[in-house]
Structure formats: structure tokens, C-alpha cells
GROMACS .gro file of N, CA and C in nm:
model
  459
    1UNK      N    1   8.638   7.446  10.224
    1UNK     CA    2   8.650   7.395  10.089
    1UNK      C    3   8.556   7.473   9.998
    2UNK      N    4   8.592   7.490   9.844
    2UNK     CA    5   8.521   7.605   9.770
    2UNK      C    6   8.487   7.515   9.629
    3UNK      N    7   8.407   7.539   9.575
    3UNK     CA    8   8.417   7.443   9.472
    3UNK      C    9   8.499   7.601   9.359
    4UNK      N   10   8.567   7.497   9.240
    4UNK     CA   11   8.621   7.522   9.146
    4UNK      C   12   8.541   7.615   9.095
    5UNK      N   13   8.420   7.633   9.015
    5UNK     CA   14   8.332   7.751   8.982
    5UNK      C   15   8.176   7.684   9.006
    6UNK      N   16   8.147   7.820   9.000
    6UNK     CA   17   7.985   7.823   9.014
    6UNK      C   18   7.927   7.685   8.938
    7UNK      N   19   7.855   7.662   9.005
    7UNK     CA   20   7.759   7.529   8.934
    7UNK      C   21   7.723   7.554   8.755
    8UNK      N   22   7.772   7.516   8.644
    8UNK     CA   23   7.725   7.549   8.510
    8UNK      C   24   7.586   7.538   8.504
    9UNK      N   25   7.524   7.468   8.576
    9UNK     CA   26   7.372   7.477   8.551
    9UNK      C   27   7.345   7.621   8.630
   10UNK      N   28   7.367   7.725   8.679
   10UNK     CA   29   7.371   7.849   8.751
   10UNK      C   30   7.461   7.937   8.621
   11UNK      N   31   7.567   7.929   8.565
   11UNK     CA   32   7.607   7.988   8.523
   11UNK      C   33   7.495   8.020   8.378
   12UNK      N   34   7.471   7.888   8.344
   12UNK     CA   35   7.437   7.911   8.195
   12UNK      C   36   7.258   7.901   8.247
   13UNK      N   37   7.160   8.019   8.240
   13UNK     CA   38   7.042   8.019   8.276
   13UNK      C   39   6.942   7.892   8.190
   14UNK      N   40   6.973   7.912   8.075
   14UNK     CA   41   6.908   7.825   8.026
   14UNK      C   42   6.920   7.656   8.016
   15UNK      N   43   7.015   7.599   8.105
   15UNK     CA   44   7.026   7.489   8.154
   15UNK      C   45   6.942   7.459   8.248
   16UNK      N   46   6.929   7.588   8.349
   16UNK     CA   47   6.880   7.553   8.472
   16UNK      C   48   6.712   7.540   8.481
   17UNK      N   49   6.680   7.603   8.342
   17UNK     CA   50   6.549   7.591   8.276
   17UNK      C   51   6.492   7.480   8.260
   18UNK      N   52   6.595   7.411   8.179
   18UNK     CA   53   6.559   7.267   8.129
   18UNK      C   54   6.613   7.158   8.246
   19UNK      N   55   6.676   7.220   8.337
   19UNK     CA   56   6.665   7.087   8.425
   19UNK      C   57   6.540   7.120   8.508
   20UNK      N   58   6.485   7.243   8.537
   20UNK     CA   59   6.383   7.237   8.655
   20UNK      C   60   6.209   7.163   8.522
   21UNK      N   61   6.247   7.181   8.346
   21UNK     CA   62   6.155   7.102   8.374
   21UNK      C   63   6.169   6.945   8.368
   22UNK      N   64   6.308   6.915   8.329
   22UNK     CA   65   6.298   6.756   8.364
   22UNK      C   66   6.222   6.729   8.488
   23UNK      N   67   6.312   6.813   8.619
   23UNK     CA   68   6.243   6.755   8.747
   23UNK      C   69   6.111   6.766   8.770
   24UNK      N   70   6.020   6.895   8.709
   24UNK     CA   71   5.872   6.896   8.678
   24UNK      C   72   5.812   6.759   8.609
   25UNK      N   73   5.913   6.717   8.494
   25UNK     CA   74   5.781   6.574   8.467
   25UNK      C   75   5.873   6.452   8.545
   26UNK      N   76   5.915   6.457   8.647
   26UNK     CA   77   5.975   6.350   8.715
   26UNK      C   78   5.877   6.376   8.789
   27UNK      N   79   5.814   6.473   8.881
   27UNK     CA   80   5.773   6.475   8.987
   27UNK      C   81   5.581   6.434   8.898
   28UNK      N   82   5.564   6.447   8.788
   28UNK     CA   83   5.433   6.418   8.696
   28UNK      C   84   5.430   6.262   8.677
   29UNK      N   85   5.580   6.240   8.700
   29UNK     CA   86   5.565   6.061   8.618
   29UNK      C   87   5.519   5.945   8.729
   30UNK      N   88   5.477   6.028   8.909
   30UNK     CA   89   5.409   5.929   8.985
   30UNK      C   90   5.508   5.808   9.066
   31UNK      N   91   5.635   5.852   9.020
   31UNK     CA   92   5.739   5.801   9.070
   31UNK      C   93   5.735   5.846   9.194
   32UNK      N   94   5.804   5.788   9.363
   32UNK     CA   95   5.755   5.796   9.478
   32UNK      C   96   5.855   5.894   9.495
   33UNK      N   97   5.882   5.981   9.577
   33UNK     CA   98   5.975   6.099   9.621
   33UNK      C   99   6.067   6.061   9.671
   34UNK      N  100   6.028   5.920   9.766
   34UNK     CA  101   6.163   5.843   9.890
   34UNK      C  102   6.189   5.765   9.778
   35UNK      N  103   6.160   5.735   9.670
   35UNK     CA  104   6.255   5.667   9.597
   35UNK      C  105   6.337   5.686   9.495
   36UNK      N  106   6.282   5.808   9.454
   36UNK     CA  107   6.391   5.925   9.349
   36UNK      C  108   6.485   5.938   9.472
   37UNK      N  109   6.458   5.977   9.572
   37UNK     CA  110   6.574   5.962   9.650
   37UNK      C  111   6.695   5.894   9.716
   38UNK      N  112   6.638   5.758   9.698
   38UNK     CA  113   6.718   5.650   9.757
   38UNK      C  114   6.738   5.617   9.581
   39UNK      N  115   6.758   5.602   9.527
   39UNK     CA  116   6.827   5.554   9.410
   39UNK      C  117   6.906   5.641   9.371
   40UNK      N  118   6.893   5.825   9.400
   40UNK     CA  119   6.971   5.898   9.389
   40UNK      C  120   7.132   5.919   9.456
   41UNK      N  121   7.080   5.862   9.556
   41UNK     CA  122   7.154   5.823   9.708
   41UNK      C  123   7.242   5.734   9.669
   42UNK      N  124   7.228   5.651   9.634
   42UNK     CA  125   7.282   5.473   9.531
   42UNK      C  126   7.363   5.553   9.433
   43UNK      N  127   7.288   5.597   9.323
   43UNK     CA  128   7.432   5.635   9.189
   43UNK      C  129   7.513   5.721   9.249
   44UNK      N  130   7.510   5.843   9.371
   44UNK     CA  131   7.554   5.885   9.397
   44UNK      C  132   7.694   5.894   9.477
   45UNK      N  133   7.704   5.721   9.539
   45UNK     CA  134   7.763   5.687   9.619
   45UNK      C  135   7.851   5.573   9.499
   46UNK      N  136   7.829   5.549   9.415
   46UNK     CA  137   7.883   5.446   9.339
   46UNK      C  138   7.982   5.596   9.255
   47UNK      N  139   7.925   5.708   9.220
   47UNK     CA  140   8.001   5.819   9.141
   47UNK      C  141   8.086   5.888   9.216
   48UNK      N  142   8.098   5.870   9.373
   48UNK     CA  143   8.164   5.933   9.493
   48UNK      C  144   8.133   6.087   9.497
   49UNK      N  145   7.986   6.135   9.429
   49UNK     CA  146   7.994   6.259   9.465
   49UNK      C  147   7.917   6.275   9.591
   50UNK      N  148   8.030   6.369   9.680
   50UNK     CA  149   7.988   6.359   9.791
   50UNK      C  150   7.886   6.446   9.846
   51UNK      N  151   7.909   6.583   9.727
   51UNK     CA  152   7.761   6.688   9.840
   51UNK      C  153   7.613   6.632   9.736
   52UNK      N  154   7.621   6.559   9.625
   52UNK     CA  155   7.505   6.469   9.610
   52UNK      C  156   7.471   6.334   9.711
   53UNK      N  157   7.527   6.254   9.785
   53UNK     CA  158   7.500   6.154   9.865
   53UNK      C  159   7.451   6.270   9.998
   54UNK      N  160   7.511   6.362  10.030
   54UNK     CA  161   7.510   6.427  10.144
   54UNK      C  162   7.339   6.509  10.128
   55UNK      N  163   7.354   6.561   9.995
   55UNK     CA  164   7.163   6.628   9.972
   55UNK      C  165   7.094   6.495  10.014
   56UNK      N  166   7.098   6.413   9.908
   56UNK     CA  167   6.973   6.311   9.896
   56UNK      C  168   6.997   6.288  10.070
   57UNK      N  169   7.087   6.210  10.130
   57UNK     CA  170   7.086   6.159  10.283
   57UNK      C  171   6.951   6.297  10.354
   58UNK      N  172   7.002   6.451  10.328
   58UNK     CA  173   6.929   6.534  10.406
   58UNK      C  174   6.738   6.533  10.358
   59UNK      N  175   6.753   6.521  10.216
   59UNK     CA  176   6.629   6.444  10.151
   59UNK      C  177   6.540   6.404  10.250
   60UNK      N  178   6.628   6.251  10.247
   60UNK     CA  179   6.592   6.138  10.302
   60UNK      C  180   6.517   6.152  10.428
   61UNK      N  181   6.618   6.184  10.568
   61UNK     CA  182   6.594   6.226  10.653
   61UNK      C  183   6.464   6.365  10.682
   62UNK      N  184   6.501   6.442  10.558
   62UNK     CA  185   6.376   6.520  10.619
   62UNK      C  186   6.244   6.475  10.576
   63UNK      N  187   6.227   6.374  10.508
   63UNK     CA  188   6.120   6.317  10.475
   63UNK      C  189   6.066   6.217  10.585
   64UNK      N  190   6.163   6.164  10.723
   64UNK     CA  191   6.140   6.095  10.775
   64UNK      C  192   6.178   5.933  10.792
   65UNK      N  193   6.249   5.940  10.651
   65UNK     CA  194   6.299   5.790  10.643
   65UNK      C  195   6.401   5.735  10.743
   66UNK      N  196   6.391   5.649  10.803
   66UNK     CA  197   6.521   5.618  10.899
   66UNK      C  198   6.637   5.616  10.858
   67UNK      N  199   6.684   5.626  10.961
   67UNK     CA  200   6.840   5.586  10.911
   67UNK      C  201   6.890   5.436  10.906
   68UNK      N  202   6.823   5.351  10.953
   68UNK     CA  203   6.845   5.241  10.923
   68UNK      C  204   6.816   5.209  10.772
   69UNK      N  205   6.752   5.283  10.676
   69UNK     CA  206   6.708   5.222  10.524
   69UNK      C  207   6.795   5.349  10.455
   70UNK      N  208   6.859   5.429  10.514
   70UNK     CA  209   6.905   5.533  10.461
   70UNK      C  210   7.123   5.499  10.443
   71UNK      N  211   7.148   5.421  10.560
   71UNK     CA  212   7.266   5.358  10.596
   71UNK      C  213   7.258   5.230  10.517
   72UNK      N  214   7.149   5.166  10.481
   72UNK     CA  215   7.170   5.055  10.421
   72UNK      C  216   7.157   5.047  10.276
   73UNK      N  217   7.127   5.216  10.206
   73UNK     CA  218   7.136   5.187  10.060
   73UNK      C  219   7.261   5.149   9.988
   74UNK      N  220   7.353   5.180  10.040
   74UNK     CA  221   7.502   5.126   9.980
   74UNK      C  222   7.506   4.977  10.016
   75UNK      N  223   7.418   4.903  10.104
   75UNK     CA  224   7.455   4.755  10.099
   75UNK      C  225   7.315   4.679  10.098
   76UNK      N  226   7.220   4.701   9.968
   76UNK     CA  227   7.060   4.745   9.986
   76UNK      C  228   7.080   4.587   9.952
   77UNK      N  229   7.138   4.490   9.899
   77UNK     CA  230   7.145   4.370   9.870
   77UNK      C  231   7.129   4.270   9.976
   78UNK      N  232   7.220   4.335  10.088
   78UNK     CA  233   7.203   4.254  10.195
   78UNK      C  234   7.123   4.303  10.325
   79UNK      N  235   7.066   4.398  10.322
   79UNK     CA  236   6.943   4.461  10.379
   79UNK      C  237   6.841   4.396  10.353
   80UNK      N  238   6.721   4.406  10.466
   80UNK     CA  239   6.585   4.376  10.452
   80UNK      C  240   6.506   4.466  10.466
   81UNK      N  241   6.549   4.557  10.459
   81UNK     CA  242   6.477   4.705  10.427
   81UNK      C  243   6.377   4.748  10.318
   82UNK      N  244   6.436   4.715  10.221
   82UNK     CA  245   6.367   4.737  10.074
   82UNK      C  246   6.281   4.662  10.020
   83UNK      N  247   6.164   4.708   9.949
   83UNK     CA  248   6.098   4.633   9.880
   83UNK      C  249   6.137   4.551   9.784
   84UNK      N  250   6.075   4.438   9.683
   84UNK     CA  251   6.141   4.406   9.618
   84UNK      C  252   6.120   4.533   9.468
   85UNK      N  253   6.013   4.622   9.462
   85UNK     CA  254   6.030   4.699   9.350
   85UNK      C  255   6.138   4.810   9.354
   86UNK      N  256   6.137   4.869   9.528
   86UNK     CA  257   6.293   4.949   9.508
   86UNK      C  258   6.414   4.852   9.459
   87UNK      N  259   6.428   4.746   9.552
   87UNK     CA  260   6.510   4.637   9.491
   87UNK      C  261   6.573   4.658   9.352
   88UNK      N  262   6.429   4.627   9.297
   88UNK     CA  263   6.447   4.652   9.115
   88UNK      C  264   6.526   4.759   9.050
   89UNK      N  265   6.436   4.869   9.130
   89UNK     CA  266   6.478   5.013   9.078
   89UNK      C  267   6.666   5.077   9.127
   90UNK      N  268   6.676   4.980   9.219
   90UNK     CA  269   6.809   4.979   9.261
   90UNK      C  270   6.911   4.880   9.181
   91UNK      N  271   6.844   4.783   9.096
   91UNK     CA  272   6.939   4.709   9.022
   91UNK      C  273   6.951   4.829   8.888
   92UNK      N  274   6.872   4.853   8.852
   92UNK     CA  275   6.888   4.947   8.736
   92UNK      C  276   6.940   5.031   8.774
   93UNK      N  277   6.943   5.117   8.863
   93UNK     CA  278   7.018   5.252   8.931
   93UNK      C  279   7.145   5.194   8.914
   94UNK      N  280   7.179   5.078   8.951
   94UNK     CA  281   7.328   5.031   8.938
   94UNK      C  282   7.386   4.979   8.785
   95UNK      N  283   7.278   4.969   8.709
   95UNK     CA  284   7.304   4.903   8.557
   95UNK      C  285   7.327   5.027   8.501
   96UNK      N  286   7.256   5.111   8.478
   96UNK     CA  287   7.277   5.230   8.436
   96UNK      C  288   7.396   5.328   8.474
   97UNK      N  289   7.410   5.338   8.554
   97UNK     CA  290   7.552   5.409   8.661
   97UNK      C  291   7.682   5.338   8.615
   98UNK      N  292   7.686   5.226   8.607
   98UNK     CA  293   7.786   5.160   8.592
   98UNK      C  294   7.856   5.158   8.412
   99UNK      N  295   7.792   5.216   8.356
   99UNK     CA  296   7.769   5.165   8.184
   99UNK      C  297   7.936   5.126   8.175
  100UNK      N  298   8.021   5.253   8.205
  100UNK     CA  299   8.196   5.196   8.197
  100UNK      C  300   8.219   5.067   8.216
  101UNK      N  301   8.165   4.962   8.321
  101UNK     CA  302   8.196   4.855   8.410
  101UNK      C  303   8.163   4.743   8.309
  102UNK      N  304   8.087   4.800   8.224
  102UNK     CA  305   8.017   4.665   8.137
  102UNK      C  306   8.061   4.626   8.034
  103UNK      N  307   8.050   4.494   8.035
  103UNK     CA  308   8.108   4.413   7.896
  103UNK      C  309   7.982   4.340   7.824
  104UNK      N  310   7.872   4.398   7.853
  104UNK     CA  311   7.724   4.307   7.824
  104UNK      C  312   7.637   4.524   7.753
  105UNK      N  313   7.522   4.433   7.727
  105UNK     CA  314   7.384   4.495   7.766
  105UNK      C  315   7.420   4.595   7.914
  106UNK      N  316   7.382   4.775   7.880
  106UNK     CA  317   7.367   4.808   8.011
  106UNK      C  318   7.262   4.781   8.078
  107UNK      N  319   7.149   4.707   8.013
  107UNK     CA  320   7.048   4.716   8.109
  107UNK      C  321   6.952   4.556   8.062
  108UNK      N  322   6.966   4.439   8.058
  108UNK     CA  323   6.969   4.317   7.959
  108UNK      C  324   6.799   4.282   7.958
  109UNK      N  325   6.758   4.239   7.913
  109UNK     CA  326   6.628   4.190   7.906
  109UNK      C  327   6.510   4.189   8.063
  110UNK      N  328   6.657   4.074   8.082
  110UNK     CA  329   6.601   4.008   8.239
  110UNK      C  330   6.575   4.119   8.311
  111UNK      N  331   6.645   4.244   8.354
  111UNK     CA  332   6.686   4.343   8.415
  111UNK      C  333   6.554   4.422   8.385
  112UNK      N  334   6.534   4.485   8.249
  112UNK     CA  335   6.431   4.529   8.230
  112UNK      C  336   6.276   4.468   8.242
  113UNK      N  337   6.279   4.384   8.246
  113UNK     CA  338   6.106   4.254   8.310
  113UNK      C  339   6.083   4.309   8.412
  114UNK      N  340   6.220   4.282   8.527
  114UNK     CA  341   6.165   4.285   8.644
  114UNK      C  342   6.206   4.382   8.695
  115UNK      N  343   6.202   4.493   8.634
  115UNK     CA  344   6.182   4.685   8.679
  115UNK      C  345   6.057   4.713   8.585
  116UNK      N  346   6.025   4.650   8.538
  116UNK     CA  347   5.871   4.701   8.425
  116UNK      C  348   5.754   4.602   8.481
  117UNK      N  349   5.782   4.483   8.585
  117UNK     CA  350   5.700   4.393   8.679
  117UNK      C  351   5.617   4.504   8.761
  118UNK      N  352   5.702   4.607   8.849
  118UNK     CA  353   5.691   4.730   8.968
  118UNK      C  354   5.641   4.858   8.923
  119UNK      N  355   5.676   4.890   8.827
  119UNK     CA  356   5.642   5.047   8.754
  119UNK      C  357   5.576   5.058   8.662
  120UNK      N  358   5.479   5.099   8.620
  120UNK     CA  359   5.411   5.199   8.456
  120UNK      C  360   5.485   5.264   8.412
  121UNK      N  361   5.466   5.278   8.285
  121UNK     CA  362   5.560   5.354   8.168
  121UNK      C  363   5.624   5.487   8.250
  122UNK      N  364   5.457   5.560   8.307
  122UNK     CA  365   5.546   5.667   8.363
  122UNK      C  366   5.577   5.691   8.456
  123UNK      N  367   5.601   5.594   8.564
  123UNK     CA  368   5.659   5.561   8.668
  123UNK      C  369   5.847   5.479   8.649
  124UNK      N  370   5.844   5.414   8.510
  124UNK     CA  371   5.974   5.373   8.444
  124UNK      C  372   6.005   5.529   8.401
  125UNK      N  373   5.982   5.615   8.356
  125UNK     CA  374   5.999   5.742   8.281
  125UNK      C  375   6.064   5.813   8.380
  126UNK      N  376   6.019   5.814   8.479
  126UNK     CA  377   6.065   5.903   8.624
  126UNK      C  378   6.169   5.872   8.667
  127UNK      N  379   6.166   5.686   8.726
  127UNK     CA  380   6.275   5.656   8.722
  127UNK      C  381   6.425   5.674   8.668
  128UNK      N  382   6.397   5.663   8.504
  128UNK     CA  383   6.533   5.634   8.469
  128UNK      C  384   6.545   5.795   8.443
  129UNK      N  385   6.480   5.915   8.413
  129UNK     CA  386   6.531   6.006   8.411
  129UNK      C  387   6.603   6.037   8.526
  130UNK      N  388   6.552   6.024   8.628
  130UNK     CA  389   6.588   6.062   8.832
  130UNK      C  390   6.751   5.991   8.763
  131UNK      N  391   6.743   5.885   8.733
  131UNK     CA  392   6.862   5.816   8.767
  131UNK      C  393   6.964   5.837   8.665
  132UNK      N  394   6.920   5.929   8.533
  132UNK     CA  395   7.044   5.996   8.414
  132UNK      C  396   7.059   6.144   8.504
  133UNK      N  397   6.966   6.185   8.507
  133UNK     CA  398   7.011   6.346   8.599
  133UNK      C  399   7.111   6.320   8.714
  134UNK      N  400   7.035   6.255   8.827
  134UNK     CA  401   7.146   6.220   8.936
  134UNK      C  402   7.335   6.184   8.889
  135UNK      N  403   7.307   6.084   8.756
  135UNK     CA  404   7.453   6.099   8.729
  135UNK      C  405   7.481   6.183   8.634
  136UNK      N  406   7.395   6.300   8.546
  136UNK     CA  407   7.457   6.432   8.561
  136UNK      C  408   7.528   6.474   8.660
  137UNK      N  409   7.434   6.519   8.729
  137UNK     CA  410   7.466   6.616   8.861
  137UNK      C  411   7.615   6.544   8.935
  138UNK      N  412   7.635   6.413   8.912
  138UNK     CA  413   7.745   6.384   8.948
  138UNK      C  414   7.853   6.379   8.942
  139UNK      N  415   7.868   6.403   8.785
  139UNK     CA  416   7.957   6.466   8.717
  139UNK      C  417   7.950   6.593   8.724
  140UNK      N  418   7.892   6.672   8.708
  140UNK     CA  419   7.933   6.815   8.758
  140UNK      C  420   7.994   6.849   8.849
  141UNK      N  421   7.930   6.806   8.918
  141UNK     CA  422   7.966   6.801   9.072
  141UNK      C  423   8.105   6.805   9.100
  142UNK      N  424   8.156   6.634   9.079
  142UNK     CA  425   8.268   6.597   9.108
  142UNK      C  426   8.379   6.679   8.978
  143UNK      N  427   8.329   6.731   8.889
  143UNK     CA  428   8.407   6.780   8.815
  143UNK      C  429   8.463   6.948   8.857
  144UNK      N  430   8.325   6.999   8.921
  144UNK     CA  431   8.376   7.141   8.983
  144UNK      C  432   8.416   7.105   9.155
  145UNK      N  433   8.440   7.003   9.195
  145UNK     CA  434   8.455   6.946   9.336
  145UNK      C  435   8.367   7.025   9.395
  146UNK      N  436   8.219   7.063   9.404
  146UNK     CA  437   8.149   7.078   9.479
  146UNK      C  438   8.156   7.057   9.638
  147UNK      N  439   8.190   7.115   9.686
  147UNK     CA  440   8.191   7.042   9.847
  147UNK      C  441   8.074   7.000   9.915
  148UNK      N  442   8.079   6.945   9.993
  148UNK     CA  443   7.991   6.894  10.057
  148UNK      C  444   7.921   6.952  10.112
  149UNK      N  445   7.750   6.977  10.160
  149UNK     CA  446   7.708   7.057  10.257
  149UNK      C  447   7.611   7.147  10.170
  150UNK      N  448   7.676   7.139  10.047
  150UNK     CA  449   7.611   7.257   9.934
  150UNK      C  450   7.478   7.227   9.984
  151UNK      N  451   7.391   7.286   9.947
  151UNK     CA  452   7.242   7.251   9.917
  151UNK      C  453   7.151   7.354   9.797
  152UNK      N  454   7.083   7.269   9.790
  152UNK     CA  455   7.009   7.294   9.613
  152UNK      C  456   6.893   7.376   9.644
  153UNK      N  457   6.917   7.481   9.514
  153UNK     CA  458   6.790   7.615   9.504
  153UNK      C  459   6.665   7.474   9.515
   0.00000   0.00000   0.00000
């Protein structure tokens, strides 16, 4: 399988500029690494892009995380795996991802308390960027059908 064309963030240099420094102040905002990842893992699997669920999973794993908390982010609700602040950061990963699905607030009061209970400003900052890029990248992705397996400069 081939994807449709080169990744646009590769084609056009100066994209790939400004995403490496988003991910520079993601990685500044103190946000945890296994959890940019597992929430990445989450929008990723709700957007069906598959060589994004397939990175973050290799992420995951090479960081050491089991596969038992790695198999259970698609059903993190009924898992006892998670903290309750990933918890959080996983309800918003899903409020945000979903914006089409909604007939409310994408992200309502209540929602925001108790993801701002777990995180500092720039630990919320990290977050929700991790979690607008990831559904970039997911749309790209699935738009040039990226295949699976890819893996990232």
C-alpha cells in the first residue's frame, strides 16, 4: 500500500517548521510523554487513522507501557487502568475530536473543571495542542491514505 502523495507537511518545508515548533512547546508545557500519547492513541482511533493509532501504539510500547493500558485506551471508560486525570484528559480528547457529533458546548463547563482539577495552564496548553495536532495529522493522514507502518522523522 502507497499513500496518495508525500506527506504536505514534507512537501511544503515551512509547515514542517511550524509543526516541529508546536511539538517543541508541547514537550515545554510539562505535559507527561505516555500521555500525549495515549490521548493521541484515543483521537486517533475515534478518526480511524490507522498509521497514527499504529505510531502512538509503537510510542507507547517503546516507552514500556503495557499492553494491557495500551489495548484498553479505546474502552478507557471501562478499564481500571487510568488515572482519574488521564481519565479527564481522555474525556476532552473525546470532546474535542468529536466537535461534528455535537449538538451542545464542545467542551461544557463541567468538562473543563475537571481537566483544569489535574493540569496547570501549561500542562492544559500541551494537552489540548497534542490533541488539535493529533487530529491534524489525522486528517492528513487519512486524506493522503497514509498506510500503516509509516513512521515519523
Amino acid at each position: 500500500m502507497q499513500a496518495r502523495m508525500t506527506n504536505p507537511a514534507y512537501v511544503l518545508p515551512g509547515a514542517m517548521k511550524g509543526i516541529g515548533s508546536i511539538f517543541q512547546a508541547i514537550g515545554e508545557s510539562g505535559l507527561r510523554q505516555e500521555l500525549a500519547e495515549i490521548v493521541g492513541l484515543r483521537a486517533s482511533q475515534i478518526n480511524g487513522c490507522g498509521a497514527c493509532v499504529h505510531g502512538h501504539t509503537v510510542n507507547l510500547r517503546k516507552a514500556g507501557v503495557s499492553e494491557e493500558r495500551i489495548s484498553a485506551v479505546a474502552a478507557w471508560r471501562h478499564a481500571p487502568f487510568f488515572s482519574d486525570a488521564e481519565r479527564a484528559a481522555l474525556k476532552l480528547t473525546e470532546a474535542v475530536t468529536r466537535l461534528a457529533d455535537l449538538s451542545q458546548e464542545s467542551v461544557p463547563d463541567a468538562l473543563w473543571d475537571e481537566v483544569a482539577d489535574h493540569f496547570d495552564e501549561k500542562e492544559l496548553s500541551g494537552l489540548i495542542l497534542t490533541v488539535s495536532l493529533t487530529n491534524m495529522f489525522n486528517r492528513i493522514n487519512t486524506t493522503i491514505q497514509e498506510p500503516v507502518g509509516t513512521t515519523w522523522g
